[in-house]
Amino acid sequence: MNQNRYLYWMFLMNSLLNILNFVPRELMDARFKGAQTSILVAAVLGTVFLSVFTLLIAKFPGKGIQDILETALPKWLTIPLIIMFASLWCVAGLITLLSFVDITLRFVSPDTGPYLVILSFLVLVCFCARMDSLSVLYGMEMMLAIILPLILYAIVKALINPDFSWDSVLQIMTYSAHAPDLKSIAAATFSFSGYFNLAVFNRVLPKIKMKHSWIFAVNGLAVLLLTFYVPIGYFGTIGVERHVYTWFSTADSIRINTFLIERMLFVFYFAYLTLSLVSVTVHWHVGKELLTGLFRQRKQAKARTKLWRDLSVLALFSGITLAFMGFDQYQLNQFGVVFLYTRWAGELFMIMLLFYCYAVAYRRRNA
């Protein structure tokens, strides 16, 4: 079985998801101040991070990040590190959920209660996140194979629409010589962060190898450029700042004259609802596995104990999500920006830890 395909799927999932979250908003805010050069820098840095992380974790076949850290670090240091990393995955999932609840209420069903929407999402995500790691990967692969044609159709339809203004795109390109913006780089590198899930999935994908890294660079760069230019082509260099979820506003501007559904928004919403729930399932599965891995369990009580620990962790994640439901749009956006910075620092920190663990293992083998 070619396990490398799961690395591409995880990358593609995160790359496409950046259209939904705060990445477009941060890039639009810096459209006159270096967003375009930031995208180029982010493509290089993101590819480097992805390549180095994958090569390092492949040196520990069949081991998750906790197993790797325990080989080189004392337990009293490993536990807080695992809790910190699990928190990143929890926040990554809850931000996606909260964003999509807001999108649902704004664009699809404004009369529905927000807690009804979030509880529906939480039930589905928690049920799926409890599955074993291979089942989660199979489900991710199947769902992405279904929705990818819809997303490609929406992108092509947006580009060939006569309402798309290439003049606006050419106008914003005149600002491409500005120096990169750190906030925009941190946001844009999120497009490459799918590899981070190997921290747990490396246990069931022990034969992952880094091949054709240029594919990740080209794909990530293309998605980022589309994320940035397409909304500007519809709303102009100034008007685009009035839209919170620029791509959903763009989809709402497109009509499908030869399709059963007249508005592109519904096709786009269905595709990104599926993608978002798959992404949250993957993130919370990784976070759950990290936290439950801190507790060693006896074999005779394994099934029952694992069930209650899984439910406890997922209930904790759900409770934290519900606690953030009180955030307004401004607070949620600020929280998302802080997360983008923290996630980027967390990725760099984990790569440094992996490098240290590999150096320790190498010295032991050659001692």
Coordinates of C-alpha atoms in Angstrom, one line a residue:
M1 CA 0.0 0.0 0.0
N2 CA 1.3 3.4 -1.0
Q3 CA 1.2 5.3 2.4
N4 CA 2.7 8.5 0.9
R5 CA -0.7 9.4 -0.5
Y6 CA -2.0 10.1 3.0
L7 CA 0.6 12.8 3.4
Y8 CA -0.7 14.4 0.2
W9 CA -4.3 14.1 1.4
M10 CA -3.5 15.7 4.8
F11 CA -1.6 18.5 3.0
L12 CA -4.4 19.1 0.5
M13 CA -7.0 19.2 3.3
N14 CA -5.2 21.9 5.2
S15 CA -4.3 23.8 2.0
L16 CA -7.9 24.0 0.9
L17 CA -9.1 24.8 4.4
N18 CA -7.1 28.0 4.5
I19 CA -9.8 29.6 2.2
L20 CA -12.3 29.3 5.1
N21 CA -10.4 30.5 8.1
F22 CA -8.6 33.7 8.9
V23 CA -5.9 33.4 6.2
P24 CA -7.7 35.3 3.5
R25 CA -8.6 38.1 6.0
E26 CA -5.0 38.5 7.0
L27 CA -3.8 38.5 3.4
M28 CA -6.4 41.1 2.4
D29 CA -5.5 43.4 5.3
A30 CA -1.9 43.4 4.0
R31 CA -2.8 43.5 0.3
F32 CA -1.1 46.9 -0.1
K33 CA 1.7 46.1 2.3
G34 CA 3.5 43.0 1.2
A35 CA 0.9 40.2 1.1
Q36 CA 2.1 39.0 -2.3
T37 CA 5.8 38.7 -1.3
S38 CA 4.6 37.1 1.9
I39 CA 2.9 34.4 0.0
L40 CA 6.1 33.6 -1.9
V41 CA 8.1 33.5 1.3
A42 CA 5.5 31.3 3.0
A43 CA 5.6 28.8 0.1
V44 CA 9.3 28.4 0.5
L45 CA 9.2 28.2 4.3
G46 CA 6.2 26.0 4.4
T47 CA 7.8 23.5 2.0
V48 CA 11.0 23.5 4.0
F49 CA 9.1 22.9 7.3
L50 CA 7.1 20.1 5.6
S51 CA 10.2 18.4 4.2
V52 CA 12.3 18.6 7.3
F53 CA 9.5 17.4 9.6
T54 CA 8.6 14.5 7.3
L55 CA 12.2 13.4 6.9
L56 CA 12.9 13.6 10.7
I57 CA 9.7 11.7 11.8
A58 CA 10.4 9.1 9.2
K59 CA 13.6 8.2 11.1
F60 CA 11.2 6.9 13.9
P61 CA 9.0 4.4 12.0
G62 CA 5.8 3.4 13.8
K63 CA 6.3 6.0 16.6
G64 CA 4.2 9.0 17.5
I65 CA 5.6 12.2 18.8
Q66 CA 5.1 11.1 22.4
D67 CA 7.0 7.9 21.8
I68 CA 9.8 9.8 20.2
L69 CA 10.1 12.4 23.0
E70 CA 10.1 9.7 25.6
T71 CA 13.3 8.3 24.1
A72 CA 15.3 11.5 24.7
L73 CA 13.5 13.6 27.3
P74 CA 12.5 13.0 31.0
K75 CA 8.8 12.2 31.7
W76 CA 8.4 15.4 33.7
L77 CA 9.2 17.4 30.6
T78 CA 7.4 15.2 28.1
I79 CA 4.0 15.5 29.8
P80 CA 3.7 19.4 29.6
L81 CA 5.0 19.3 26.0
I82 CA 2.3 16.8 24.9
I83 CA -0.4 18.8 26.7
M84 CA 0.8 22.0 24.9
F85 CA 0.8 20.3 21.5
A86 CA -2.6 18.7 22.2
S87 CA -3.9 22.2 23.0
L88 CA -2.8 23.4 19.5
W89 CA -4.8 20.7 17.8
C90 CA -7.8 21.3 20.0
V91 CA -7.8 25.1 19.2
A92 CA -7.3 24.3 15.5
G93 CA -10.5 22.3 15.5
L94 CA -12.6 24.7 17.6
I95 CA -11.6 27.7 15.5
T96 CA -12.8 25.9 12.3
L97 CA -16.1 24.9 14.0
L98 CA -16.8 28.4 15.4
S99 CA -16.0 29.9 12.0
F100 CA -18.4 27.6 10.2
V101 CA -21.2 28.2 12.7
D102 CA -20.8 31.9 11.9
I103 CA -20.8 31.2 8.2
T104 CA -23.9 29.0 8.5
L105 CA -25.8 31.7 10.3
R106 CA -24.6 34.5 7.9
F107 CA -25.1 32.8 4.5
V108 CA -27.4 29.8 4.8
S109 CA -29.8 29.7 7.9
P110 CA -29.8 33.0 9.9
D111 CA -32.9 32.0 11.8
T112 CA -31.4 28.8 13.2
G113 CA -30.1 29.0 16.8
P114 CA -26.2 29.0 17.0
Y115 CA -26.2 26.4 19.8
L116 CA -28.3 24.0 17.7
V117 CA -25.8 24.3 14.9
I118 CA -22.7 23.8 17.0
L119 CA -24.2 20.9 18.9
S120 CA -25.0 19.1 15.6
F121 CA -21.4 19.6 14.5
L122 CA -20.0 18.5 17.8
V123 CA -22.0 15.2 17.9
L124 CA -20.8 14.3 14.4
V125 CA -17.2 15.3 15.0
C126 CA -16.9 13.5 18.4
F127 CA -18.4 10.3 17.0
C128 CA -15.9 10.2 14.1
A129 CA -12.9 11.3 16.1
R130 CA -13.3 8.2 18.3
M131 CA -12.4 5.9 15.5
D132 CA -9.0 4.4 15.2
S133 CA -6.4 6.3 13.2
L134 CA -6.5 4.2 10.0
S135 CA -10.3 4.6 9.9
V136 CA -10.0 8.4 10.2
L137 CA -7.5 8.4 7.4
Y138 CA -9.7 6.3 5.2
G139 CA -12.6 8.5 5.9
M140 CA -10.6 11.6 5.1
E141 CA -9.4 10.2 1.8
M142 CA -12.9 9.2 0.8
M143 CA -14.5 12.6 1.7
L144 CA -11.8 14.6 -0.1
A145 CA -12.2 12.5 -3.2
I146 CA -15.9 13.3 -3.2
I147 CA -15.6 17.1 -2.6
L148 CA -12.5 17.9 -4.5
P149 CA -14.3 18.0 -7.9
L150 CA -16.9 20.4 -6.4
I151 CA -14.2 22.7 -5.1
L152 CA -12.3 22.6 -8.5
Y153 CA -15.6 23.3 -10.3
A154 CA -16.2 26.3 -8.0
I155 CA -12.7 27.7 -8.7
V156 CA -12.9 27.3 -12.4
K157 CA -16.4 28.8 -12.5
A158 CA -15.1 31.8 -10.5
L159 CA -12.2 32.4 -12.9
I160 CA -14.2 32.2 -16.1
N161 CA -17.1 34.3 -14.8
P162 CA -17.5 37.5 -16.9
D163 CA -17.9 39.4 -13.6
F164 CA -14.3 38.6 -12.7
S165 CA -12.2 41.7 -13.1
W166 CA -8.7 41.0 -14.3
D167 CA -8.0 44.7 -14.1
S168 CA -8.4 44.6 -10.3
V169 CA -5.9 41.7 -10.1
L170 CA -3.4 43.6 -12.3
Q171 CA -3.9 46.7 -10.2
I172 CA -3.1 44.8 -6.9
M173 CA 0.0 43.3 -8.6
T174 CA 1.5 46.7 -8.8
Y175 CA 2.0 46.5 -5.0
S176 CA 3.9 43.2 -5.2
A177 CA 7.3 44.8 -4.6
H178 CA 6.6 45.6 -0.9
A179 CA 8.6 43.8 1.7
P180 CA 7.0 40.6 3.3
D181 CA 4.7 41.1 6.3
L182 CA 5.3 38.7 9.3
K183 CA 1.6 38.4 10.1
S184 CA 0.9 37.5 6.5
I185 CA 3.7 34.9 6.4
A186 CA 2.4 33.3 9.6
A187 CA -1.1 33.1 8.1
A188 CA 0.0 31.8 4.7
T189 CA 2.2 29.0 6.1
F190 CA -1.0 27.5 7.5
S191 CA -1.7 26.2 4.0
F192 CA 1.3 23.8 4.5
S193 CA 0.5 22.6 8.0
G194 CA -1.2 19.3 7.1
Y195 CA 2.0 17.4 7.7
F196 CA 1.8 18.3 11.4
N197 CA -0.8 15.5 11.9
L198 CA 2.0 12.9 11.3
A199 CA 2.8 13.5 15.0
V200 CA 0.2 10.8 15.6
F201 CA -0.4 9.2 12.3
N202 CA 3.2 8.1 11.9
R203 CA 2.2 5.2 14.2
V204 CA 0.1 3.7 11.5
L205 CA 2.0 5.1 8.5
P206 CA 5.6 3.8 9.2
K207 CA 6.7 3.9 5.6
I208 CA 6.1 7.5 4.8
K209 CA 8.8 9.0 2.6
M210 CA 9.3 12.5 1.4
K211 CA 9.0 12.5 -2.4
H212 CA 8.4 15.2 -5.0
S213 CA 8.5 18.2 -2.5
W214 CA 8.0 20.5 -5.5
I215 CA 4.4 19.3 -5.7
F216 CA 3.6 20.6 -2.3
A217 CA 5.3 23.9 -3.1
V218 CA 3.4 24.4 -6.4
N219 CA 0.1 23.3 -4.9
G220 CA 0.4 25.5 -1.8
L221 CA 1.5 28.5 -3.8
A222 CA -1.4 28.0 -6.3
V223 CA -4.0 27.8 -3.6
L224 CA -2.6 30.9 -1.8
L225 CA -2.6 32.9 -5.0
L226 CA -6.2 31.9 -5.7
T227 CA -7.2 32.7 -2.1
F228 CA -5.8 36.2 -2.5
Y229 CA -6.6 37.2 -6.1
V230 CA -10.1 35.7 -6.8
P231 CA -12.0 37.8 -4.2
I232 CA -10.1 40.9 -5.3
G233 CA -11.2 40.1 -8.9
Y234 CA -14.9 40.2 -7.8
F235 CA -15.0 43.0 -5.2
G236 CA -12.0 45.2 -6.2
T237 CA -9.0 46.3 -4.3
I238 CA -11.0 48.5 -1.9
G239 CA -14.4 46.7 -1.8
V240 CA -12.9 43.4 -0.7
E241 CA -12.1 44.8 2.8
R242 CA -15.9 45.0 3.5
H243 CA -16.3 41.2 3.5
V244 CA -15.5 39.0 6.5
Y245 CA -15.6 35.6 4.7
T246 CA -14.4 36.7 1.3
W247 CA -14.6 33.4 -0.5
F248 CA -18.2 32.7 0.6
S249 CA -19.1 36.2 -0.5
T250 CA -17.5 35.4 -3.8
A251 CA -19.4 32.1 -4.1
D252 CA -22.6 34.0 -3.4
S253 CA -21.8 36.3 -6.4
I254 CA -21.7 33.4 -8.9
R255 CA -24.8 32.0 -10.6
I256 CA -25.0 28.5 -12.2
N257 CA -27.2 28.9 -15.2
T258 CA -26.9 25.3 -16.5
F259 CA -27.1 23.4 -13.2
L260 CA -29.9 22.2 -10.9
I261 CA -28.8 24.6 -8.2
E262 CA -28.8 28.2 -9.2
R263 CA -26.5 29.6 -6.6
M264 CA -22.9 28.5 -6.4
L265 CA -23.0 29.3 -2.6
F266 CA -24.9 26.1 -1.9
V267 CA -22.4 23.9 -3.7
F268 CA -19.5 25.7 -2.1
Y269 CA -21.1 25.5 1.3
F270 CA -21.7 21.8 1.1
A271 CA -18.1 21.2 -0.1
Y272 CA -16.6 23.3 2.7
L273 CA -19.0 22.0 5.4
T274 CA -17.7 18.5 4.6
L275 CA -14.1 19.6 4.4
S276 CA -14.4 21.5 7.7
L277 CA -15.9 18.6 9.6
V278 CA -13.3 16.2 8.2
S279 CA -10.5 18.7 9.3
V280 CA -11.9 19.1 12.8
T281 CA -12.3 15.3 13.1
V282 CA -8.6 14.8 12.1
H283 CA -7.4 17.6 14.5
W284 CA -9.4 16.4 17.5
H285 CA -8.4 12.8 16.8
V286 CA -4.8 13.8 17.0
G287 CA -5.3 15.9 20.1
K288 CA -7.3 13.0 21.7
E289 CA -4.6 10.5 20.9
L290 CA -1.9 12.8 22.4
L291 CA -3.8 13.3 25.7
T292 CA -5.0 9.7 26.2
G293 CA -1.4 8.5 25.4
L294 CA -0.3 10.1 28.7
F295 CA -2.1 7.4 30.6
R296 CA -0.7 3.9 30.5
Q297 CA -3.5 1.4 30.7
R298 CA -3.6 -2.3 31.6
K299 CA -4.4 -4.7 28.9
Q300 CA -7.3 -6.4 30.7
A301 CA -9.1 -3.0 31.1
K302 CA -8.0 -1.6 27.8
A303 CA -11.4 -1.4 25.9
R304 CA -13.5 0.1 28.7
T305 CA -10.8 2.5 29.9
K306 CA -10.0 3.7 26.4
L307 CA -13.7 4.4 25.8
W308 CA -14.1 6.6 28.9
R309 CA -10.8 8.4 28.3
D310 CA -11.7 9.1 24.7
L311 CA -15.1 10.4 25.7
S312 CA -13.6 12.5 28.5
V313 CA -11.1 14.2 26.2
L314 CA -13.6 14.9 23.5
A315 CA -16.1 16.2 26.1
L316 CA -13.3 18.5 27.3
F317 CA -12.7 19.7 23.7
S318 CA -16.5 20.2 23.2
G319 CA -16.8 22.1 26.5
I320 CA -14.0 24.5 25.5
T321 CA -15.6 25.1 22.1
L322 CA -19.0 25.9 23.7
A323 CA -17.2 28.3 26.1
F324 CA -15.8 30.2 23.1
M325 CA -19.3 30.5 21.6
G326 CA -19.6 33.9 23.4
F327 CA -17.0 35.5 21.2
D328 CA -18.2 38.1 18.8
Q329 CA -16.7 38.4 15.3
Y330 CA -13.9 40.8 16.3
Q331 CA -12.8 38.6 19.3
L332 CA -12.9 35.5 17.2
N333 CA -10.8 37.1 14.5
Q334 CA -8.2 38.3 17.1
F335 CA -8.2 34.8 18.6
G336 CA -7.6 33.3 15.2
V337 CA -4.6 35.6 14.5
V338 CA -3.0 34.7 17.8
F339 CA -3.5 31.0 16.9
L340 CA -1.8 31.5 13.6
Y341 CA 1.3 32.9 15.3
T342 CA 1.2 30.2 18.0
R343 CA 0.8 27.4 15.5
W344 CA 3.7 28.5 13.4
A345 CA 5.9 28.7 16.5
G346 CA 4.7 25.3 17.7
E347 CA 5.6 23.7 14.4
L348 CA 9.1 25.2 14.5
F349 CA 9.5 24.0 18.1
M350 CA 8.4 20.5 17.3
I351 CA 10.8 20.3 14.4
M352 CA 13.6 21.4 16.8
L353 CA 12.5 18.7 19.3
L354 CA 12.5 16.0 16.6
F355 CA 16.0 17.1 15.5
Y356 CA 17.2 16.8 19.1
C357 CA 15.7 13.4 19.6
Y358 CA 17.2 12.2 16.3
A359 CA 20.6 13.5 17.4
V360 CA 20.3 11.6 20.8
A361 CA 19.3 8.4 19.0
Y362 CA 22.1 8.7 16.5
R363 CA 24.7 9.2 19.4
R364 CA 23.3 6.1 21.2
R365 CA 23.6 4.0 18.1
N366 CA 27.2 5.0 17.5
A367 CA 28.3 5.0 21.2

